[in-house]
XYZ file of C-alpha atoms in Angstrom:
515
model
C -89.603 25.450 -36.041
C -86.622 26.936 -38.094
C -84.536 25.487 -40.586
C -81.688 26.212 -42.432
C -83.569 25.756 -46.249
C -80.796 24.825 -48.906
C -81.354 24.643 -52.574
C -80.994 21.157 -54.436
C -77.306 20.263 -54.642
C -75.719 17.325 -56.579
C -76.436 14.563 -53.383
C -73.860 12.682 -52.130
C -74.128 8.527 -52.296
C -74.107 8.484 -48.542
C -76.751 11.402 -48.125
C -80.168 10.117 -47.831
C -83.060 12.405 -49.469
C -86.172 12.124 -47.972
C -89.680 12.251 -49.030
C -93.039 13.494 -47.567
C -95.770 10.380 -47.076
C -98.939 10.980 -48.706
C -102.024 9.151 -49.035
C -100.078 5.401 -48.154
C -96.873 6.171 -50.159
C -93.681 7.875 -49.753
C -93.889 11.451 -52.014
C -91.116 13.351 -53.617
C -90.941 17.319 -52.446
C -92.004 19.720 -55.034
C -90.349 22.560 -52.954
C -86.793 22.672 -54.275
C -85.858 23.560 -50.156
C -84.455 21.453 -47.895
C -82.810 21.414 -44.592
C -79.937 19.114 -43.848
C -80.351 16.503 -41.311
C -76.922 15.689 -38.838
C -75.619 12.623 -37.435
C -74.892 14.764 -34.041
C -71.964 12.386 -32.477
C -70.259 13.046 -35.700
C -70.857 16.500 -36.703
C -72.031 15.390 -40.584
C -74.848 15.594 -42.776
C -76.291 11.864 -42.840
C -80.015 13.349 -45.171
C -81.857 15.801 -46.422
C -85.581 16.903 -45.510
C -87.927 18.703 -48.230
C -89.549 21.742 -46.525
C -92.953 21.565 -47.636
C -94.920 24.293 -50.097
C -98.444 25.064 -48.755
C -99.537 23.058 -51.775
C -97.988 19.629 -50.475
C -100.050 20.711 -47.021
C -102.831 20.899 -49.259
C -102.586 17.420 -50.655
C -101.706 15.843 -47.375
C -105.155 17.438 -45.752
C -106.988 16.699 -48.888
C -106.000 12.614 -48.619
C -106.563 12.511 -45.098
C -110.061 14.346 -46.055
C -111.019 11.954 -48.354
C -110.317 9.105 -46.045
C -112.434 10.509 -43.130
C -115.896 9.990 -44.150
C -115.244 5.662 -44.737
C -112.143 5.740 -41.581
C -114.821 7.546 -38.841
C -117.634 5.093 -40.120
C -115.361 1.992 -39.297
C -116.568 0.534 -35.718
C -113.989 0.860 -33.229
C -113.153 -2.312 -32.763
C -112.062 -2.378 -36.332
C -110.262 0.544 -36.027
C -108.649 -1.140 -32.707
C -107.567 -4.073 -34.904
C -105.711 -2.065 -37.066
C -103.603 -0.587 -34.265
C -103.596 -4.173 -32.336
C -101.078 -4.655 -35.681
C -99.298 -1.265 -35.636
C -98.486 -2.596 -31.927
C -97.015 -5.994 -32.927
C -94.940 -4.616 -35.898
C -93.859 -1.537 -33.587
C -92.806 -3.496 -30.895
C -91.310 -5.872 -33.291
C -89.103 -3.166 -34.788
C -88.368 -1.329 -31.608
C -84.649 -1.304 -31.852
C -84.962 -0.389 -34.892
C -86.774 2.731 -34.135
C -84.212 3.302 -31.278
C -81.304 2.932 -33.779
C -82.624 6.001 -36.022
C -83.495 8.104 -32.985
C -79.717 7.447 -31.799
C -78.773 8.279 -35.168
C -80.558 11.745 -35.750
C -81.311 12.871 -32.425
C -78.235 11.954 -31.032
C -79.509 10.535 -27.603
C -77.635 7.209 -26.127
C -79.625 3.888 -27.273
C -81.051 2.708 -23.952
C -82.715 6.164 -23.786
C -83.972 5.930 -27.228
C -85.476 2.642 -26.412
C -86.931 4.184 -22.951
C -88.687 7.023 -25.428
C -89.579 3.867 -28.223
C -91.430 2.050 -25.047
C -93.084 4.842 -23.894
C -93.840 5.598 -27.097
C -95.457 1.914 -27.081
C -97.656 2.125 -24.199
C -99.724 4.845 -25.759
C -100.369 2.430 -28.655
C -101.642 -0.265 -26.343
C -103.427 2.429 -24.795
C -105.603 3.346 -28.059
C -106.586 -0.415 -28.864
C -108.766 -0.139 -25.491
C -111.369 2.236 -27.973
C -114.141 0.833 -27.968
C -114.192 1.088 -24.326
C -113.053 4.428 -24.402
C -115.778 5.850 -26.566
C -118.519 4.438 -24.806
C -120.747 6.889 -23.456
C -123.534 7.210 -20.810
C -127.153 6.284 -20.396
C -130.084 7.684 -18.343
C -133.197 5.763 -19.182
C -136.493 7.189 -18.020
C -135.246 10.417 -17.893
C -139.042 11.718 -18.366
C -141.910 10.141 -19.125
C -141.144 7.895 -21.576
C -137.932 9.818 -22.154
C -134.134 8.297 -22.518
C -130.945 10.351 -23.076
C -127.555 9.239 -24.177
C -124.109 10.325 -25.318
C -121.877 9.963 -27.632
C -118.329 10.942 -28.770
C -117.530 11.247 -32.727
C -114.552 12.412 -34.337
C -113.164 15.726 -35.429
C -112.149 15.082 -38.945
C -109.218 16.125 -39.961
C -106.542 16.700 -37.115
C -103.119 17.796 -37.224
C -99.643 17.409 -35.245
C -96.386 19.456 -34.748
C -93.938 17.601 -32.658
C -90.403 18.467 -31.524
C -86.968 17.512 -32.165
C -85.984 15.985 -28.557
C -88.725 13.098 -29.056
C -88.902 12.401 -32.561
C -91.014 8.798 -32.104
C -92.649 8.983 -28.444
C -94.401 12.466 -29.039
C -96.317 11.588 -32.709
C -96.827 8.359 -30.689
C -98.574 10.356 -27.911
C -100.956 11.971 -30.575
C -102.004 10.267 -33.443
C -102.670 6.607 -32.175
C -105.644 7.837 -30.471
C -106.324 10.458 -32.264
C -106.934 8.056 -35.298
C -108.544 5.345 -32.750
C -111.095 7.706 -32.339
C -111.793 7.748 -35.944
C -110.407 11.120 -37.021
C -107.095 11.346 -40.044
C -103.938 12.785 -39.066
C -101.076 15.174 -40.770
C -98.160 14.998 -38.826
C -95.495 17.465 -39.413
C -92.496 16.382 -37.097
C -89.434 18.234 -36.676
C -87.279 19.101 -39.683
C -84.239 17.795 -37.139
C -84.896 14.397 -36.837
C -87.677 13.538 -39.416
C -86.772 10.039 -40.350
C -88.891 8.136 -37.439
C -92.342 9.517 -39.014
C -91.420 8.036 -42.106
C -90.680 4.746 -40.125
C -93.723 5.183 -38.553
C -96.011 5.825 -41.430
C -95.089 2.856 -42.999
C -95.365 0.163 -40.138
C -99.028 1.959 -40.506
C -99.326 0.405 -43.808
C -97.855 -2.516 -43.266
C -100.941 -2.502 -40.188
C -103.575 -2.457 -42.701
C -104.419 1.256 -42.430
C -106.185 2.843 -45.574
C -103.978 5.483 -47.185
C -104.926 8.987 -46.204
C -106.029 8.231 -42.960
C -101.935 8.650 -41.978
C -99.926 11.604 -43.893
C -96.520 13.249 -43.049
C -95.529 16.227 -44.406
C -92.024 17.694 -43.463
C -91.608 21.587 -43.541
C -90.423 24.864 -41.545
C -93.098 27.737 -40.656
C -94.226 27.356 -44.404
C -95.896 23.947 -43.409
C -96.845 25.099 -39.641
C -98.572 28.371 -40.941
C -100.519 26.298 -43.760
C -101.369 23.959 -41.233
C -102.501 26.453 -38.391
C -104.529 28.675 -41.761
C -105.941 25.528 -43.188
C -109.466 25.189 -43.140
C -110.122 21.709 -43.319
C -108.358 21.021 -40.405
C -110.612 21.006 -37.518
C -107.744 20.350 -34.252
C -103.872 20.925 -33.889
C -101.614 19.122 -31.350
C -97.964 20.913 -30.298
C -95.184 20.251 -28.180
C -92.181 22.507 -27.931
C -90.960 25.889 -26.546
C -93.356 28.202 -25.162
C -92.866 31.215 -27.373
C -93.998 28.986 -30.475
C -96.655 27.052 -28.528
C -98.169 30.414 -27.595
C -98.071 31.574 -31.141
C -99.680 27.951 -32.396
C -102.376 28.277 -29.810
C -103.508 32.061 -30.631
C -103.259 31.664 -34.713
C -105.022 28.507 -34.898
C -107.909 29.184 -32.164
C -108.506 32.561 -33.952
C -109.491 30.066 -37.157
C -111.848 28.276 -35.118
C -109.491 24.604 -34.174
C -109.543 22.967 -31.250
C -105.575 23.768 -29.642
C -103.475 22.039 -27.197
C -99.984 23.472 -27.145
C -97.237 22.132 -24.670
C -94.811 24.614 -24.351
C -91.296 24.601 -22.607
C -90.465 24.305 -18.320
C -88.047 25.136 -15.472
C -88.895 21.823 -13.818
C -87.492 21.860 -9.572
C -86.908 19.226 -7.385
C -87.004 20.377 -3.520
C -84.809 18.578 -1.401
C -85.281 18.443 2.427
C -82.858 18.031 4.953
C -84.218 14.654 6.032
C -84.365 13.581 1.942
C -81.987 10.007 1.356
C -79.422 12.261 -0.322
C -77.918 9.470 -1.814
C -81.370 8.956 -3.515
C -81.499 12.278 -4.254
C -78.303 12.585 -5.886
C -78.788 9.954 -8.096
C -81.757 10.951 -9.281
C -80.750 14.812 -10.133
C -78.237 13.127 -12.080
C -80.224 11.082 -14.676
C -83.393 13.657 -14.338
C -81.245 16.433 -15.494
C -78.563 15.265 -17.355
C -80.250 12.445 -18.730
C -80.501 12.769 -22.958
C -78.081 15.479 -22.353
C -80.930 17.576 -20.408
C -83.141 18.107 -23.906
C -86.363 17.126 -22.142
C -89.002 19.032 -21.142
C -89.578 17.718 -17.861
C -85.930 17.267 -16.933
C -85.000 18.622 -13.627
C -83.218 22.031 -14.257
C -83.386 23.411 -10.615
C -82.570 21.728 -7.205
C -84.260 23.670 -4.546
C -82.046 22.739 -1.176
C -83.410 23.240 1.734
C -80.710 24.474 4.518
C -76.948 25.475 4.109
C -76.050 21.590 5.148
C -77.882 20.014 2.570
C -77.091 21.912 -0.379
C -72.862 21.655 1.098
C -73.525 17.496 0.936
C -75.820 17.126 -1.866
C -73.159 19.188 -4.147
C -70.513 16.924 -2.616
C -72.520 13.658 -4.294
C -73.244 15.484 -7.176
C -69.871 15.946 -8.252
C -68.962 12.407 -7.890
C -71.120 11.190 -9.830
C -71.366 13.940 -12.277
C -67.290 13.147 -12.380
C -67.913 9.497 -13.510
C -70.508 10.240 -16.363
C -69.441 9.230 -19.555
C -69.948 11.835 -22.962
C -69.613 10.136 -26.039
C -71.390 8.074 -29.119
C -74.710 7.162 -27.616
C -75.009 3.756 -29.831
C -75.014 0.892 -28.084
C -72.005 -0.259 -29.716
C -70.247 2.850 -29.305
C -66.475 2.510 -28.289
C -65.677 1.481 -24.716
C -69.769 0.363 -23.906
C -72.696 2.848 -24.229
C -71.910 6.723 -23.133
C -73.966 8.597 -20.654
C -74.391 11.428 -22.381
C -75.016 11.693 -26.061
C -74.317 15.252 -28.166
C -76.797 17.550 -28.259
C -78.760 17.813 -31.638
C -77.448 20.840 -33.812
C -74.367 23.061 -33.260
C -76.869 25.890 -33.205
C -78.211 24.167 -30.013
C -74.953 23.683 -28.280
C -73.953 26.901 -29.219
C -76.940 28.416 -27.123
C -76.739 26.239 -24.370
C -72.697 26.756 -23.986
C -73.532 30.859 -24.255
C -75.814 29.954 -21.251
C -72.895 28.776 -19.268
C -70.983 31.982 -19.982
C -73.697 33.618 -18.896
C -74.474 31.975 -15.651
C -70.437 33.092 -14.897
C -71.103 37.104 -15.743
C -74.464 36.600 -13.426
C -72.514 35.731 -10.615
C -73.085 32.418 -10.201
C -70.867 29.619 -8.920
C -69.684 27.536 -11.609
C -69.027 23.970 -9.602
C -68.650 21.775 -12.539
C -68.002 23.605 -16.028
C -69.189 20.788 -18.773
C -67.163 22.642 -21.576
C -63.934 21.357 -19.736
C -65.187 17.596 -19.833
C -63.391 14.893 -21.512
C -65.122 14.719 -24.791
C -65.425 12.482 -27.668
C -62.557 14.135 -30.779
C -63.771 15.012 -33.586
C -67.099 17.406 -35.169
C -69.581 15.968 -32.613
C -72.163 18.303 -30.360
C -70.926 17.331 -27.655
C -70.798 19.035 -23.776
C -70.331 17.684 -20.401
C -72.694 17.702 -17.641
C -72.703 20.936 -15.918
C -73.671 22.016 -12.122
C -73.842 25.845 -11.241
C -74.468 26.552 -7.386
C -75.726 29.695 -5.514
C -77.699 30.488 -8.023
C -80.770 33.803 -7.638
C -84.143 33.616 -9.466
C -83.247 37.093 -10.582
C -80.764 35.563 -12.708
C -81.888 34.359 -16.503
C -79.492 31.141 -16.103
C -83.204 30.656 -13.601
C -85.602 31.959 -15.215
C -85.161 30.537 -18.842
C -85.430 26.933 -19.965
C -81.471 26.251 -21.211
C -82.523 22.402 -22.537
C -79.243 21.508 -22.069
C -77.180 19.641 -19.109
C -76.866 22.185 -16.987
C -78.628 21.576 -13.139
C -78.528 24.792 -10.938
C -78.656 24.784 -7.328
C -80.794 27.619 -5.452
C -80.902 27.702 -1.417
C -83.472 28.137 0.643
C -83.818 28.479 4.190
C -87.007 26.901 4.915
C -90.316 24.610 2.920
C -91.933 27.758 2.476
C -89.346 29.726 0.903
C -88.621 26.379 -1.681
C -92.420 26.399 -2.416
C -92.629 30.000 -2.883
C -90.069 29.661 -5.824
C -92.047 27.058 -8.061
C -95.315 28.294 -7.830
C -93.690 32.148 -9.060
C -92.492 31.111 -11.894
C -94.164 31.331 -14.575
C -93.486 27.889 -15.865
C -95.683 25.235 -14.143
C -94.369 22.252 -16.250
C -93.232 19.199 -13.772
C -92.111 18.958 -10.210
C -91.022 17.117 -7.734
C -89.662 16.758 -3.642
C -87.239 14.486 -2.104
C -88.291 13.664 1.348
C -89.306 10.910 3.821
C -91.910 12.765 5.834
C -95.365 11.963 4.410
C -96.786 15.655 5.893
C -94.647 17.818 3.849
C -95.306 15.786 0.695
C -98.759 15.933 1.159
C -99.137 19.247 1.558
C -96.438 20.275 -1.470
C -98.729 17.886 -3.895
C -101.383 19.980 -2.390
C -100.031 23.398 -2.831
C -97.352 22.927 -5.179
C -98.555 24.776 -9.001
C -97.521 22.487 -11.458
C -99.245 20.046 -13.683
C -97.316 16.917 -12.880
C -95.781 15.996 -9.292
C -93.209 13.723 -8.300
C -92.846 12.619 -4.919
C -89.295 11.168 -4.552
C -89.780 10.987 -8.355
C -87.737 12.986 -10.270
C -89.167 13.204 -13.556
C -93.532 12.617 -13.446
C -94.146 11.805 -16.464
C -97.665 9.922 -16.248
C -98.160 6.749 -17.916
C -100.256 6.421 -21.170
C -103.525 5.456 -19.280
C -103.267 8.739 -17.546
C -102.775 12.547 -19.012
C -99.709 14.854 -19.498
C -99.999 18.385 -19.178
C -98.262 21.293 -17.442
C -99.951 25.062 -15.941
C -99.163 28.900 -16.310
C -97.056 29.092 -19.853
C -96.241 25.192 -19.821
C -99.413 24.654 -21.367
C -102.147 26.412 -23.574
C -105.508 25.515 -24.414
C -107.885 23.091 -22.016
C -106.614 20.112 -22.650
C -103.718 18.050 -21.555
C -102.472 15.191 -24.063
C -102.855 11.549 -24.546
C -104.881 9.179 -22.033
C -108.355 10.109 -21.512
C -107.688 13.546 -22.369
C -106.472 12.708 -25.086
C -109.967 10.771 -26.040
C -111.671 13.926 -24.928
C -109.928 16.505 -27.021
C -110.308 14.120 -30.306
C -113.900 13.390 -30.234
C -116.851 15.848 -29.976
C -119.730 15.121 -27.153
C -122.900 14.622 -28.772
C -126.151 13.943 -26.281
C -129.136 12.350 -27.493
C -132.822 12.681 -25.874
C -135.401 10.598 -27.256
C -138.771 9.623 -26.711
C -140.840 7.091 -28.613
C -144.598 6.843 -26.620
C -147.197 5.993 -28.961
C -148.514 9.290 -27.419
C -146.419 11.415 -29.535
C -148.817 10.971 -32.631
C -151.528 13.283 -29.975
C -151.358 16.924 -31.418
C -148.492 19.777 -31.067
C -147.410 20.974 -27.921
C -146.172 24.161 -27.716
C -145.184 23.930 -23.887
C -141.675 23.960 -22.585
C -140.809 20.001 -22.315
C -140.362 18.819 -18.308
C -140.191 15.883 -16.613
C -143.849 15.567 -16.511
């Protein structure tokens, strides 16, 4: 949520200035602060990103205000039509959206296009609205007596999204957030801001009305004058647990509606009869996939007996061995990397200190990712890294790094492995690598986490379900997108009505029954 703010400077031709978007078109920052934006494979400043005042919140909610009353009166299925469009120019465009994540976030393109498609399906998810909204029906519920609900929008509604997803997570929020008839202010992160912009205007180019759509780019300025405002009735977060904790307490004690998604330690148990091979493969692209800066990447193998850990470390490091670091563009030198950089030197600074820090713990540094062959040059760059024998006293386990680093912890038995996950206090994803159907069933079972793989590394549901984690991985009551998503947007509204020509009789002052 920090940024380094920088006064106005004499802009460089190949320095790109960006601009808030308010009420359908692109708006120039009043602020005089900005925060430079980095190509990360390169090391250098490719744009700059006005950090907003409170008074350029203020215009954004007042636009998306005055758009509510005529946006929430539209029937659904016009609504749906509108993002029936935004799905044929997004899809349309896709590379191109992949391209600028590549570009500012810094992960490799085929992963970029993964997050784009993802991104998608939550799209094709909202133009199913008007069956989403409908409600139910119980006729002759008395006498003469029906009773029916309803869901109706918020109003205004309001996201904060994080750097590591800079098109998939607005994509898991305001499609149907505004499907459900409610106007959106997205404030993405001040990292990699340019795919909102991209976003807002394939909205446009969809036939939205202006206002019903607004970015505004900022630091805590803009989060705090979103979480204060007034007019806005619901706020949607994703990113570490420290700020999704603070999100959820200041905006709840203002009266929103909150869901915060806050950061993980994600595990993966691995059983002695597990297809290590399997296994193996998929530790590798769960947890060094986009350079480990996922939320539900796998951070922590959980082996299960001295053999397994000995061999699955053994296929680890072969693999980890042949992983490529580099450019993640698809035209990159020598074919697309593995690995991209990470997305600020900041970052990789922290996550390299958490390396030196595993070391002075005591754990077993198998594969050190600062001694990788990487890229020349300014880049963020850092190799896949693999620390073994490592204690849940130790903060290298207890803390989320968001980097590639995978540590190993052995157990003796199920129990022990099970033990770990459910006392931390992370309950993000997880997931078990085994082929007998008894012990899966009973992890899913027992196992406290929000999301559950079963020879799955990484969980993450599909749009037409809900993503959410437990304990400090999530705050407030609902998870997000999918029919959660539906429910958190929209208000329940039940309707009893009676029309007997009776009515007309006299007052009744007794309590109404089913007579």
């Amino acid at each position: 949520m920090s940024a380094t703010a920088t006064p106005p400077t004499a802009t460089s031709p190949n320095i790109t200035e960006l601009h808030h978007w308010i009420n359908g078109v692109p708006t120039p920052s009043t602020s005089n602060r900005f925060a430079d934006v980095y190509h990360p494979a390169t090391g250098t400043i490719q744009s700059r990103v006005p950090l907003a005042t409170a008074a350029e919140v203020d215009a954004a909610v007042a636009a998306a205000t005055a758009a509510f009353p005529d946006w929430s009166a539209q029937p659904p299925l016009r609504r749906a039509r509108v993002l029936f469009r935004f799905r044929e120019i997004f899809e349309r465009r896709l590379d191109e959206v992949a391209a600028l994540i590549n570009r500012e976030h810094g992960k490799v393109f085929s992963d970029a296009r993964g997050e784009a498609t993802r991104g998608l399906e939550n799209i094709e998810f909202a133009t199913a609205i008007p069956h989403l909204l409908k409600g139910e029906l119980t006729e002759q519920l008395g006498a003469g007596v029906d009773s029916y609900s309803m869901r109706q929008p918020l109003g205004v509604v309001a996201g904060i999204t994080p750097f590591n997803f800079p098109a998939m997570v607005p994509l898991w929020m305001f499609p149907i957030a505004i499907a459900c008839g409610n106007t959106f202010v997205l404030k993405p992160s001040e990292r990699d801001p340019s795919s909102s912009n991209l976003l807002a205007e394939m909205l446009k180019e969809a036939g939205l009305p202006d206002g019903v759509f607004n970015v505004v780019h900022g630091d805590k300025v803009a989060v705090d004058a979103i979480l204060n405002h007034p007019d806005i009735q619901a706020v949607s977060f994703v990113g570490s647990t420290p700020i999704a904790e603070y999100v959820y307490r200041t905006a709840t004690a203002t009266g929103k509606r909150v869901q915060a998604l806050g950061g993980a330690k994600n595990h993966m148990i691995v059983m002695p009869d597990a297809d290590l091979d399997q296994a193996a493969d998929a530790l590798v692209g769960a947890a060094y996939g986009s350079a480990g800066e996922r939320c539900m990447a796998i951070s922590v193998a959980v082996t299960v007996g001295s053999h397994t850990a000995d061999a699955l470390i053994s296929k680890l490091e072969s693999r980890i061995a042949d992983l490529r670091v580099g450019d993640g563009a698809a035209d990159a030198p020598n074919g697309e990397s593995d690995l991209g950089p990470l997305i600020t030197r900041a970052h990789l600074d922290k996550v390299t200190s958490y390396i030196a820090l595993g070391q002075e713990e005591g754990a077993e540094l198998a594969v050190d990712g600062r001694n990788s062959a990487l890229p020349n040059g300014d880049g963020f760059f850092l190799g896949a890294t693999l620390f073994d024998h490592v204690r849940p006293t130790m903060r290298i386990y207890k803390e989320e790094i968001f980097g590639p680093v995978l540590g190993i912890v052995r157990a003796n038995n199920f129990e022990t492995a099970l033990q770990l996950i459910n006392d931390h206090e992370f309950g993000n994803g997880t997931s078990i690598f085994t082929r007998d159907g008894d012990t899966a069933r009973d992890f899913a079972h027992r196992v406290q986490a929000g999301m559950v793989g079963i020879n799955v590394p990484i969980p993450v549901p599909t749009a037409f379900h809900s993503f959410g984690g437990w304990k400090r991985s999530l705050f407030g009551d609902h998870a997000i997108y999918g029919p959660e998503g539906v429910r958190f947007y929209t208000r329940l509204k039940t309707v009893t009505a009676r029309w007997p020509t009776g009515i007309r009789a006299g007052v009744d002052t007794t309590m109404p029954t089913l007579g």
